[in-house]
Amino acid sequence: MTNAMTKNWIFSALTTIVGAVFLALPVQADHLAGFGDLSGKITNMKPGLLTTVHAVNTAKNIRFMVYAINGEYNAVNLYPGEYEVTVKPALDQVFTDGFVQETKKITIKADQQAVVNFALKNQKYAPTYVGGMAYTGGWADEVDGDPDQPVSPNAVVEPYAKIFPPGRGRDVLENVCMGCHTPNMFSYNYDRRYSSGRPQHDKDGWAITVDRMADGNAFGVADKASYFDKKLLPDSDRDILVDYLATNFGIESKPRVVQLESEPELDEAALAKAQFVEYRFPNNPQLPKRGTHTPGFDQAGNVYIFDRPGAIVKLDPRTGEHQDFYGVGAGESLVVDLDGTVWYGGVRHFDPSQKKFDQYFLQGKKGGVPLPVSTQIFDSNGDLWMSLLSSGGMAKWERKTDQVTWWDVPLLRTRPYGLTLDHNDKVWFAEYHASSLARFDPLTGEFKRFAITDEQPTNMRRLSADSNNMMWTATWGSRGYQNGAVYRLNPQTGAVKRWTLGISYANPYDVAPDSNDNMWIATDNYIVFFDVKTEKFVRYPQTSRTDTPRLAVTEQNAVWFGMRNAGHADGYGGTLVALYADKSKITTYAARYSDKSVHSHIRRYTGPMTKVTGATKLSPGEAQNPGAYAAAIAGAKAADPGAAPGGRTLKSGATVE
């Protein structure tokens, strides 16, 4: 996009539809039979505003979104039916004064084309704000469906420097706390659904919080290290940080969010080709506030997604029909087996045909101990590997024995979050608080750490392997939240290369290769494409303001994801979204992994499937490497006493168990 589209905060737009015409035209030869098209012209488009067109199939609750470039737009392969068509600014994230949205209702028929034209009316727009959460318009914080819970307050949008006055306090906050936490978490000062809020604190409360992070055992797990190296926060800086937090973000601090200082540069030619298809799953009494997270494909071309409040959703994208399975949700992970059964959470095996699941626990002193699973993936033996974030472990379910084994990862502050395989079936995971990736060799039992960045701490969530076994990751949190970047690691040499995303305050969550070994990155409000050969980015604004977790890329390079909190904020429920970067190349809506994807390793397995019987199964509770982590801690303590874990009386007077 031209520089004019990035400069200022007063946009001219929208939005009165002055004409809508329906024309029946033959579908182009490269379109899907049985689907329809939509196109039109938009007059009075103003430089500085990226305009989008949204066509919603009201019966199926499916939204198509395309970008209007040079006064024209077109959408292809729409499910036949009744539609509401609206033109609006990209991301739908601006504040408007007196904005009245007008929508045209039309019919889209199979193998025909509808034409709807728009004329825009001048309208002033105020500054927008960073992050993938809604902080305006007030929305009910109904985590448990209680309609009497309060409505969250509107935030004041202010520049970063005003919200975070410069000085030593800000330096410490940026260098330590923003390695994991977004700026708006501090400034919004309201306790609501993760990750948009936090408990309110006075000075004593901030002191306890800071000490818990610096000295306490991470996630409350005994004998584990603290969240970050105490050397990063000496006593003098600790006091400065607590004073800074109490002064600027105390109990009475008004809810504020950081103003977006500049729009990222956009590529008009690329955006003109793109199309989003968004499938919405409405809230209901069983799931009042849905939060869709991890998508996955089965062998038949269907898409599943995990709904964290308690469901799994199955979508057939060829028809747009979906099925909800309630009461089977826990955790955040999901992977589909060869037979269409689903493994999820920590850890359960669900058979949609029977609507029953098996669950796996470790043996403990008080019975079954659940596994705190964050990610799952199958290897070529049909075995399931899992990361255990909060416990700092890694596990494997072995199909032959139907048992779970686990390892206590002997790396300080490792906390495996994202987990994947390379093409040699070696296991890799992102070290949540250690600014590193790590590799586990199942044949030798060896763990090896690869430093990605010298910024400490840096929050890395997910990782992927391309077809050449290069490992890719991104920094969800980084110093001052200004440096969201994607990284490539060469495991053979240890060499790391870094590229910044070009989006202010970006917090990229996931990175996934397509069938051409180019990378797709999920971050707040944007899906980002990275051409590995040219080292150029293309940034696609999403259909709604949202944070975006996991990505799943098809063999035809369609990018699937769930908009985790968009439906919660706007009240419409959960989502599954597909981005087609070139809509003229859509040959099917079926979704399958490429043979080059590590997610296809399961296809090499030729043995028997594991039947679901509705059982609870216990596996041995002891780690495969007992004492390995304790030895690592002892070694770290001998080399540097400041690296020891917490579990001592803190300066604030609180005691961490």
XYZ file of C-alpha atoms in Angstrom:
657
model
C 0.000 0.000 0.000
C 1.191 3.531 -0.651
C 2.678 5.643 2.111
C -0.477 7.751 2.035
C -2.282 4.820 3.586
C -0.040 4.849 6.638
C 0.252 8.476 7.551
C -2.500 9.889 9.632
C -5.504 9.386 11.807
C -8.167 11.319 9.948
C -9.629 9.053 7.324
C -12.418 9.822 4.946
C -14.937 7.082 4.293
C -18.108 5.520 4.625
C -20.768 4.620 4.310
C -23.930 4.964 2.372
C -24.867 2.403 -0.222
C -26.443 4.342 -3.044
C -26.978 1.492 -5.434
C -27.283 -2.290 -5.417
C -27.824 -4.278 -8.598
C -28.160 -8.014 -9.080
C -26.925 -9.437 -12.373
C -26.775 -13.061 -13.385
C -23.473 -13.794 -15.106
C -21.748 -17.067 -15.962
C -19.115 -18.174 -13.503
C -15.527 -18.251 -14.762
C -14.105 -21.643 -15.669
C -11.733 -21.691 -12.691
C -14.532 -21.245 -10.138
C -16.123 -24.026 -8.107
C -19.298 -25.451 -9.622
C -22.372 -24.754 -7.542
C -21.016 -21.565 -5.952
C -21.652 -17.932 -6.811
C -19.629 -14.735 -7.219
C -19.942 -11.146 -6.021
C -18.312 -8.030 -7.418
C -18.826 -4.304 -7.656
C -17.423 -0.800 -7.826
C -16.943 1.654 -4.972
C -16.921 5.364 -5.648
C -15.580 8.182 -3.473
C -12.828 6.017 -2.006
C -10.393 8.241 -0.160
C -6.621 7.668 -0.031
C -5.633 6.745 3.495
C -8.471 4.289 4.101
C -8.193 0.599 3.296
C -11.749 -0.418 2.449
C -13.147 -3.929 2.823
C -16.359 -5.586 1.693
C -18.068 -8.153 3.939
C -20.680 -10.538 2.546
C -22.460 -12.613 5.193
C -24.484 -15.700 4.355
C -27.193 -15.230 6.976
C -28.428 -18.835 7.009
C -25.011 -20.452 7.298
C -23.427 -17.668 9.384
C -20.438 -17.488 7.039
C -18.615 -14.242 6.245
C -16.597 -13.559 3.110
C -14.254 -10.578 3.212
C -12.265 -9.027 0.374
C -10.348 -5.777 0.006
C -11.523 -3.011 -2.310
C -8.585 -1.725 -4.340
C -8.736 1.094 -6.918
C -12.491 1.341 -6.568
C -13.271 -2.305 -7.291
C -13.753 -5.560 -5.403
C -14.648 -9.161 -6.158
C -15.372 -12.242 -4.079
C -15.555 -15.754 -5.498
C -17.013 -19.142 -4.640
C -19.700 -17.984 -2.215
C -22.190 -20.536 -0.912
C -25.569 -19.845 -2.560
C -28.094 -18.101 -0.330
C -29.264 -14.835 1.173
C -26.515 -12.329 1.975
C -25.994 -9.058 3.783
C -23.252 -7.046 2.103
C -21.474 -4.193 3.901
C -18.527 -1.941 3.109
C -16.359 -0.780 6.018
C -12.779 0.125 6.943
C -10.272 -2.704 7.277
C -10.050 -4.390 10.680
C -13.221 -2.644 11.856
C -11.003 -1.219 14.591
C -11.470 2.543 14.319
C -13.600 4.738 16.534
C -16.283 6.580 14.613
C -18.316 9.629 15.484
C -21.877 9.385 14.276
C -21.188 6.365 12.085
C -24.294 4.689 10.696
C -23.683 1.395 8.960
C -25.902 0.532 6.004
C -26.231 -2.972 4.623
C -27.688 -4.285 1.381
C -29.505 -7.610 1.287
C -29.061 -9.666 -1.871
C -29.385 -13.226 -3.158
C -26.367 -15.072 -4.499
C -27.235 -17.961 -6.772
C -25.244 -21.009 -7.816
C -23.062 -20.487 -10.890
C -24.119 -16.863 -11.193
C -22.689 -13.509 -10.202
C -24.155 -10.729 -8.108
C -23.084 -7.124 -8.566
C -23.392 -4.597 -5.738
C -21.993 -1.081 -6.054
C -21.252 1.294 -3.197
C -20.754 5.021 -2.800
C -18.879 6.251 0.261
C -19.721 9.248 2.370
C -17.078 11.305 4.148
C -16.610 10.420 7.785
C -13.933 11.323 10.353
C -12.032 8.646 12.179
C -10.129 8.877 15.444
C -6.844 7.169 16.313
C -6.942 3.418 16.711
C -4.998 1.383 19.251
C -2.612 -1.551 19.360
C -3.359 -5.136 20.246
C -5.864 -7.789 19.308
C -8.406 -7.124 22.035
C -11.476 -4.897 22.075
C -11.153 -2.125 24.640
C -14.033 0.065 23.518
C -17.753 -0.290 23.263
C -17.970 -2.076 26.596
C -18.595 -5.813 26.576
C -19.818 -8.095 29.326
C -17.153 -10.083 31.101
C -19.221 -13.260 31.109
C -16.541 -15.870 31.627
C -19.071 -18.235 33.182
C -22.177 -16.976 31.442
C -23.403 -14.768 34.280
C -25.442 -11.983 32.622
C -25.161 -9.858 35.771
C -21.400 -9.465 35.502
C -20.285 -5.906 34.806
C -19.603 -4.447 31.401
C -15.941 -3.610 30.895
C -15.132 0.091 30.633
C -14.140 1.967 27.512
C -10.452 2.741 27.368
C -8.847 6.097 26.667
C -6.440 5.932 23.734
C -3.150 7.690 24.503
C 0.387 7.673 23.080
C 2.801 5.157 24.534
C 5.051 7.874 25.984
C 2.153 9.389 27.897
C 0.951 6.093 29.338
C 4.502 4.948 30.081
C 6.512 8.019 31.139
C 10.204 7.591 30.294
C 12.806 6.905 32.954
C 14.467 4.024 34.708
C 11.120 2.566 35.765
C 9.988 2.237 32.168
C 13.340 0.796 31.126
C 13.024 -1.966 33.707
C 9.384 -2.623 32.816
C 10.242 -2.934 29.128
C 13.340 -5.056 29.607
C 11.829 -7.493 32.098
C 8.033 -7.463 32.264
C 7.280 -6.844 28.588
C 9.237 -9.926 27.687
C 5.942 -11.705 28.408
C 3.184 -9.141 28.961
C 1.602 -6.684 26.531
C 1.633 -2.925 27.269
C -2.164 -2.781 27.392
C -2.245 -5.366 30.170
C -0.607 -2.800 32.460
C -2.490 0.251 31.266
C -6.041 -1.073 30.892
C -6.250 -1.649 34.657
C -9.322 -3.859 34.623
C -9.721 -7.533 35.459
C -11.392 -9.385 32.629
C -10.886 -12.355 30.327
C -7.303 -13.252 29.412
C -5.300 -11.707 27.910
C -6.895 -8.320 27.990
C -6.857 -7.507 31.684
C -5.380 -8.131 35.136
C -6.269 -7.691 38.804
C -5.980 -4.146 40.113
C -3.051 -3.472 42.457
C -1.965 -0.877 44.957
C 1.728 -0.562 45.773
C 1.727 -3.590 48.076
C -0.077 -5.623 45.442
C 2.449 -4.677 42.784
C 5.287 -5.547 45.168
C 3.879 -9.033 45.750
C 3.361 -9.520 42.015
C 6.879 -8.422 41.084
C 8.463 -10.597 43.783
C 6.404 -13.611 42.759
C 7.617 -13.278 39.184
C 11.252 -12.698 40.165
C 11.594 -15.169 43.036
C 8.644 -17.552 43.032
C 8.462 -20.933 41.345
C 6.962 -20.542 37.867
C 3.345 -21.695 37.674
C 3.581 -22.585 41.363
C 5.426 -25.854 40.639
C 7.741 -26.742 43.518
C 11.476 -26.802 42.837
C 11.105 -25.107 39.456
C 12.956 -21.909 38.606
C 11.353 -18.469 38.726
C 9.861 -16.828 35.656
C 13.015 -14.877 34.832
C 16.622 -14.665 35.920
C 16.836 -12.592 39.112
C 19.992 -10.931 37.777
C 17.719 -8.929 35.467
C 16.101 -7.254 38.481
C 18.568 -6.230 41.215
C 17.097 -4.835 44.437
C 17.588 -1.221 43.407
C 15.669 -1.749 40.169
C 13.027 -3.823 41.957
C 12.078 -0.848 44.133
C 12.078 1.514 41.148
C 9.826 -0.870 39.208
C 7.316 -1.250 42.050
C 7.146 2.537 42.508
C 6.678 3.033 38.758
C 3.855 0.492 38.554
C 2.092 1.874 41.618
C 2.383 5.478 40.409
C 1.214 4.906 36.844
C -1.028 1.836 37.150
C -2.449 1.914 40.646
C -5.974 1.214 41.832
C -7.357 4.553 40.626
C -5.601 4.556 37.254
C -8.092 5.058 34.423
C -8.262 2.313 31.766
C -5.982 3.298 28.882
C -4.619 1.600 25.762
C -1.667 2.461 23.567
C -2.316 4.460 20.422
C -1.176 2.913 17.164
C 1.476 5.286 15.896
C 1.584 4.099 12.283
C -0.197 1.570 10.130
C 2.028 -1.154 8.687
C 2.921 -0.897 5.026
C 0.471 -2.862 2.902
C 0.732 -4.311 -0.595
C -2.339 -3.320 -2.624
C -1.661 -5.759 -5.463
C -1.452 -8.688 -3.050
C -4.527 -7.605 -1.088
C -6.601 -7.371 -4.281
C -6.098 -11.125 -4.805
C -6.944 -12.203 -1.254
C -10.151 -13.502 0.295
C -11.101 -14.527 3.828
C -13.845 -17.074 4.528
C -14.965 -16.916 8.165
C -17.227 -19.592 9.675
C -18.942 -18.482 12.885
C -20.255 -20.712 15.663
C -22.795 -18.796 17.758
C -22.770 -18.562 21.526
C -25.397 -20.633 23.289
C -26.320 -21.602 26.860
C -23.776 -24.441 26.814
C -20.966 -22.176 25.614
C -21.910 -18.548 26.361
C -18.464 -17.166 25.527
C -16.606 -19.300 23.059
C -12.856 -19.117 22.478
C -11.734 -21.104 19.434
C -8.032 -21.851 19.444
C -6.324 -24.746 17.598
C -7.413 -25.980 14.120
C -6.521 -29.312 12.556
C -7.440 -31.314 9.434
C -8.619 -34.886 9.084
C -7.811 -37.138 6.128
C -11.211 -36.464 4.521
C -10.721 -32.693 4.228
C -12.747 -31.597 7.251
C -11.475 -29.018 9.737
C -11.685 -29.376 13.512
C -11.069 -26.625 16.028
C -10.722 -26.653 19.771
C -13.132 -24.429 21.718
C -11.505 -23.769 25.082
C -14.678 -23.238 27.166
C -15.695 -26.822 26.455
C -16.296 -28.056 22.917
C -14.801 -29.390 19.727
C -16.212 -28.137 16.434
C -16.138 -30.123 13.182
C -16.568 -28.183 9.940
C -17.047 -29.473 6.411
C -15.806 -26.489 4.403
C -17.233 -27.935 1.165
C -20.771 -27.384 2.468
C -20.221 -24.858 5.268
C -21.998 -27.135 7.737
C -20.558 -27.644 11.218
C -21.205 -29.858 14.231
C -20.586 -28.992 17.885
C -19.448 -31.593 20.404
C -20.010 -30.170 23.887
C -18.482 -31.186 27.170
C -15.227 -32.469 25.722
C -13.051 -29.371 26.065
C -9.973 -28.860 28.241
C -6.606 -27.218 27.629
C -5.789 -25.685 24.255
C -4.421 -28.409 21.973
C -5.990 -30.571 19.279
C -4.758 -33.072 16.680
C -6.737 -35.452 14.456
C -5.802 -39.149 14.157
C -5.874 -41.191 10.935
C -9.322 -42.594 11.722
C -10.898 -39.184 12.399
C -10.765 -39.466 16.170
C -9.482 -36.383 17.976
C -6.795 -36.055 20.636
C -6.984 -32.925 22.721
C -6.310 -31.274 26.054
C -4.473 -33.089 28.723
C -4.913 -35.750 27.409
C -8.151 -37.094 25.968
C -8.993 -39.222 22.944
C -12.430 -38.409 21.504
C -14.465 -40.410 19.000
C -17.039 -38.112 17.332
C -19.035 -41.067 16.005
C -19.583 -42.463 19.522
C -19.471 -39.071 21.282
C -17.296 -40.571 24.015
C -13.677 -40.169 25.060
C -10.863 -41.941 26.872
C -8.771 -39.907 29.289
C -5.180 -40.457 30.356
C -3.675 -39.569 33.732
C -0.385 -40.125 35.494
C -0.423 -42.047 38.756
C 0.037 -39.849 41.807
C -0.303 -39.894 45.575
C -3.911 -38.747 45.331
C -4.920 -40.782 42.283
C -4.808 -39.635 38.682
C -2.734 -36.554 37.853
C -3.776 -34.701 34.666
C -1.172 -33.782 32.083
C -0.857 -29.990 31.502
C -0.642 -30.361 27.727
C -0.057 -27.312 25.529
C 0.711 -28.908 22.133
C 0.369 -32.332 20.494
C 1.704 -33.870 17.281
C 1.961 -37.397 15.833
C 5.214 -38.948 14.676
C 5.575 -41.480 11.849
C 5.183 -44.384 14.313
C 1.697 -43.169 15.176
C 2.825 -42.041 18.649
C 1.682 -38.738 20.111
C 4.184 -36.185 21.505
C 3.057 -33.505 23.949
C 4.521 -30.433 25.615
C 3.770 -29.945 29.322
C 4.078 -26.188 29.765
C 3.430 -25.542 33.434
C 5.364 -28.564 34.710
C 8.374 -28.027 32.459
C 8.015 -31.468 30.924
C 7.495 -33.351 27.697
C 5.422 -36.516 27.194
C 4.715 -39.263 24.686
C 1.675 -41.468 24.309
C 2.832 -44.743 22.750
C 0.240 -46.439 20.598
C 1.635 -49.968 21.044
C 1.383 -49.886 24.855
C -1.446 -47.346 25.158
C 0.621 -45.663 27.905
C 1.991 -42.184 28.544
C 5.631 -41.630 29.461
C 7.176 -38.286 30.290
C 10.468 -36.480 30.764
C 11.324 -33.673 33.189
C 13.195 -31.404 30.764
C 16.630 -30.737 32.329
C 16.961 -27.164 31.042
C 16.572 -24.156 33.330
C 13.391 -22.137 32.615
C 12.584 -24.253 29.588
C 8.763 -24.604 29.995
C 7.952 -26.316 26.680
C 5.066 -24.504 24.991
C 4.846 -25.059 21.251
C 6.066 -28.498 20.176
C 6.718 -29.945 16.733
C 8.782 -32.538 14.862
C 11.439 -32.225 12.223
C 11.471 -34.565 9.241
C 13.680 -37.031 11.117
C 11.059 -37.436 13.896
C 13.190 -35.513 16.375
C 11.092 -33.515 18.823
C 11.451 -29.728 19.076
C 9.837 -27.263 21.449
C 9.797 -23.531 22.122
C 11.197 -22.576 25.520
C 8.558 -20.220 26.871
C 10.835 -18.147 29.123
C 14.328 -19.020 27.939
C 14.604 -17.231 24.549
C 15.583 -20.557 22.990
C 14.424 -23.617 21.102
C 15.275 -27.106 22.294
C 15.533 -30.496 20.603
C 14.948 -33.974 22.033
C 16.295 -37.061 20.306
C 13.995 -40.016 21.131
C 16.737 -42.491 20.176
C 19.448 -41.122 22.466
C 17.378 -39.299 25.092
C 19.517 -36.184 24.570
C 18.157 -32.662 25.100
C 19.931 -29.811 23.329
C 19.235 -26.074 23.609
C 19.633 -23.560 20.763
C 19.690 -19.886 21.742
C 17.555 -17.771 19.403
C 18.019 -14.278 20.804
C 20.094 -12.700 23.548
C 17.093 -10.688 24.751
C 16.069 -11.977 28.181
C 13.362 -12.840 28.838
C 11.689 -13.367 25.461
C 8.401 -15.202 25.201
C 8.394 -17.699 22.317
C 5.214 -19.686 21.883
C 5.269 -21.772 18.712
C 7.706 -23.157 16.168
C 7.731 -25.067 12.890
C 10.094 -27.015 10.657
C 10.265 -26.400 6.920
C 10.967 -29.208 4.450
C 14.730 -28.587 4.789
C 14.591 -29.009 8.583
C 15.205 -25.331 9.203
C 13.404 -24.372 12.415
C 11.242 -21.237 12.514
C 9.841 -19.358 15.486
C 8.684 -15.870 16.501
C 8.850 -13.650 19.575
C 5.412 -13.162 21.118
C 6.978 -10.956 23.790
C 10.154 -8.937 23.405
C 11.920 -5.917 24.796
C 9.541 -2.984 24.906
C 7.140 -4.924 22.657
C 8.586 -3.085 19.684
C 10.528 -5.949 18.169
C 8.078 -8.656 17.120
C 10.172 -10.793 14.804
C 10.442 -14.123 13.024
C 13.583 -16.255 13.333
C 15.147 -19.086 11.345
C 17.514 -21.520 13.041
C 19.890 -23.782 11.149
C 20.287 -26.731 13.556
C 23.411 -27.934 11.778
C 25.366 -24.722 12.381
C 23.382 -22.994 15.123
C 23.130 -19.891 12.924
C 20.058 -17.717 13.493
C 18.606 -15.102 11.157
C 16.026 -12.525 12.232
C 13.437 -10.436 10.388
C 11.125 -7.868 12.029
C 7.473 -7.970 10.996
C 7.016 -4.256 10.357
C 3.982 -4.041 12.655
C 4.125 -1.824 15.728
C 3.784 -3.726 19.020
C 3.402 -7.012 17.163
C 3.250 -10.180 19.230
C 3.470 -13.043 16.706
C 2.100 -16.255 18.184
C 2.644 -18.903 15.525
C 4.696 -19.424 12.366
C 3.896 -22.156 9.830
C 5.367 -23.099 6.443
C 3.301 -23.583 3.322
C 3.994 -26.174 0.626
C 6.557 -23.828 -0.963
C 8.449 -23.356 2.322
C 7.323 -19.768 2.628
C 6.200 -18.749 6.103
C 2.862 -17.632 7.505
C 2.817 -15.766 10.812
C -0.133 -15.157 13.146
C -0.158 -11.896 15.089
C -2.759 -9.484 16.456
C -5.121 -8.300 13.698
C -2.912 -9.532 10.843
C -1.972 -12.732 9.063
C 1.507 -12.167 7.650
C 3.127 -13.886 4.676
C 6.922 -14.063 4.424
C 8.532 -14.875 1.088
C 11.723 -16.658 2.091
C 13.497 -16.041 -1.220
C 12.787 -12.313 -1.535
C 12.648 -11.728 2.249
C 9.514 -9.601 1.769
C 6.404 -9.511 3.961
C 2.770 -9.213 2.928
C 0.451 -8.193 5.768
C -3.233 -9.115 5.543
C -5.577 -7.230 7.935
C -8.085 -9.704 9.357
C -11.878 -9.568 9.301
C -12.120 -8.397 12.937
C -9.877 -7.120 15.696
C -8.524 -10.232 17.393
C -5.586 -12.117 18.773
C -4.800 -15.178 16.687
C -3.202 -18.342 18.098
C -2.484 -21.453 15.982
C -2.241 -21.722 12.188
C -2.872 -24.744 9.953
C -1.847 -24.558 6.273
C -3.348 -26.777 3.572
C -1.612 -28.440 0.654
C -3.061 -25.649 -1.522
C -1.657 -23.019 0.884
C -4.931 -21.884 2.400
C -4.225 -20.650 5.929
C -6.718 -21.712 8.632
C -6.979 -20.241 12.131
C -9.390 -19.304 14.893
C -9.928 -15.715 16.032
C -9.737 -16.462 19.736
C -11.258 -13.409 21.374
C -13.030 -11.598 18.540
C -16.243 -13.546 19.077
C -16.073 -13.043 22.823
C -15.736 -9.278 22.529
C -18.371 -8.867 19.811
C -20.689 -11.549 21.190
C -20.982 -13.713 18.078
C -19.156 -16.805 19.333
C -16.315 -18.900 17.950
C -14.705 -18.864 14.523
C -12.819 -20.872 11.959
C -11.242 -18.701 9.267
C -9.485 -19.522 6.000
C -7.311 -16.990 4.169
C -6.851 -17.619 0.461
C -4.003 -15.399 -0.694
C -4.985 -15.903 -4.336
C -8.697 -16.530 -4.656
C -8.374 -17.255 -8.392
C -6.503 -20.470 -7.513
C -9.166 -21.994 -5.260
C -9.890 -25.484 -6.597
C -11.490 -26.970 -3.477
C -12.556 -25.943 0.005
C -11.424 -29.304 1.414
C -8.513 -28.893 3.847
C -5.625 -31.375 3.994
C -1.998 -31.063 5.011
C 0.702 -31.136 2.357
C 2.867 -34.267 2.179
C 5.780 -31.912 2.966
C 4.218 -30.913 6.278
C 5.411 -32.489 9.531
C 1.716 -32.826 10.383
C 1.571 -35.531 7.697
C 4.016 -37.860 9.478
C 1.013 -39.765 10.827
C 0.250 -40.941 7.267
C 3.320 -43.185 7.396
C 1.774 -45.188 10.209
C 0.142 -48.394 8.913
C -0.689 -50.241 12.115
C -3.985 -50.680 13.963
C -6.015 -47.769 15.277
C -6.692 -47.240 18.981
C -10.364 -47.660 19.797
C -12.124 -45.287 22.185
C -14.017 -47.106 24.939
C -14.821 -44.345 27.420
C -12.150 -45.486 29.861
C -9.877 -43.656 32.283
C -6.311 -44.918 31.921
C -3.423 -44.474 34.364
C 0.241 -44.405 33.360
C 3.307 -44.510 35.657
C 3.831 -41.158 37.349
C 7.629 -41.132 37.527
C 9.633 -39.302 34.896
C 11.813 -41.227 32.460
C 14.798 -39.202 33.657
C 14.354 -38.845 37.446
C 16.783 -36.405 39.014
C 17.853 -34.848 35.704
C 16.228 -31.489 36.372
C 17.499 -31.372 39.957
C 21.000 -31.980 38.623
C 20.556 -29.151 36.116
C 19.418 -26.821 38.897
C 22.373 -27.812 41.057
C 24.741 -27.155 38.194
C 23.207 -23.795 37.479
C 23.315 -22.834 41.145
C 26.967 -23.790 41.436
C 27.829 -21.730 38.368
C 25.611 -18.784 39.320
C 23.717 -18.575 42.645
C 21.342 -16.014 41.111
C 19.968 -18.681 38.807
C 18.534 -20.802 41.632
C 14.765 -21.428 41.823
C 12.460 -19.584 44.201
C 10.621 -20.900 47.235
C 11.881 -18.445 49.813
C 10.587 -15.493 51.817
C 10.154 -12.549 49.498
C 10.997 -8.909 50.082
C 7.323 -7.958 50.172
C 6.756 -10.330 53.089
C 4.864 -12.917 51.042
C 6.107 -16.489 50.995
C 6.122 -18.503 47.806
C 5.513 -22.208 48.385
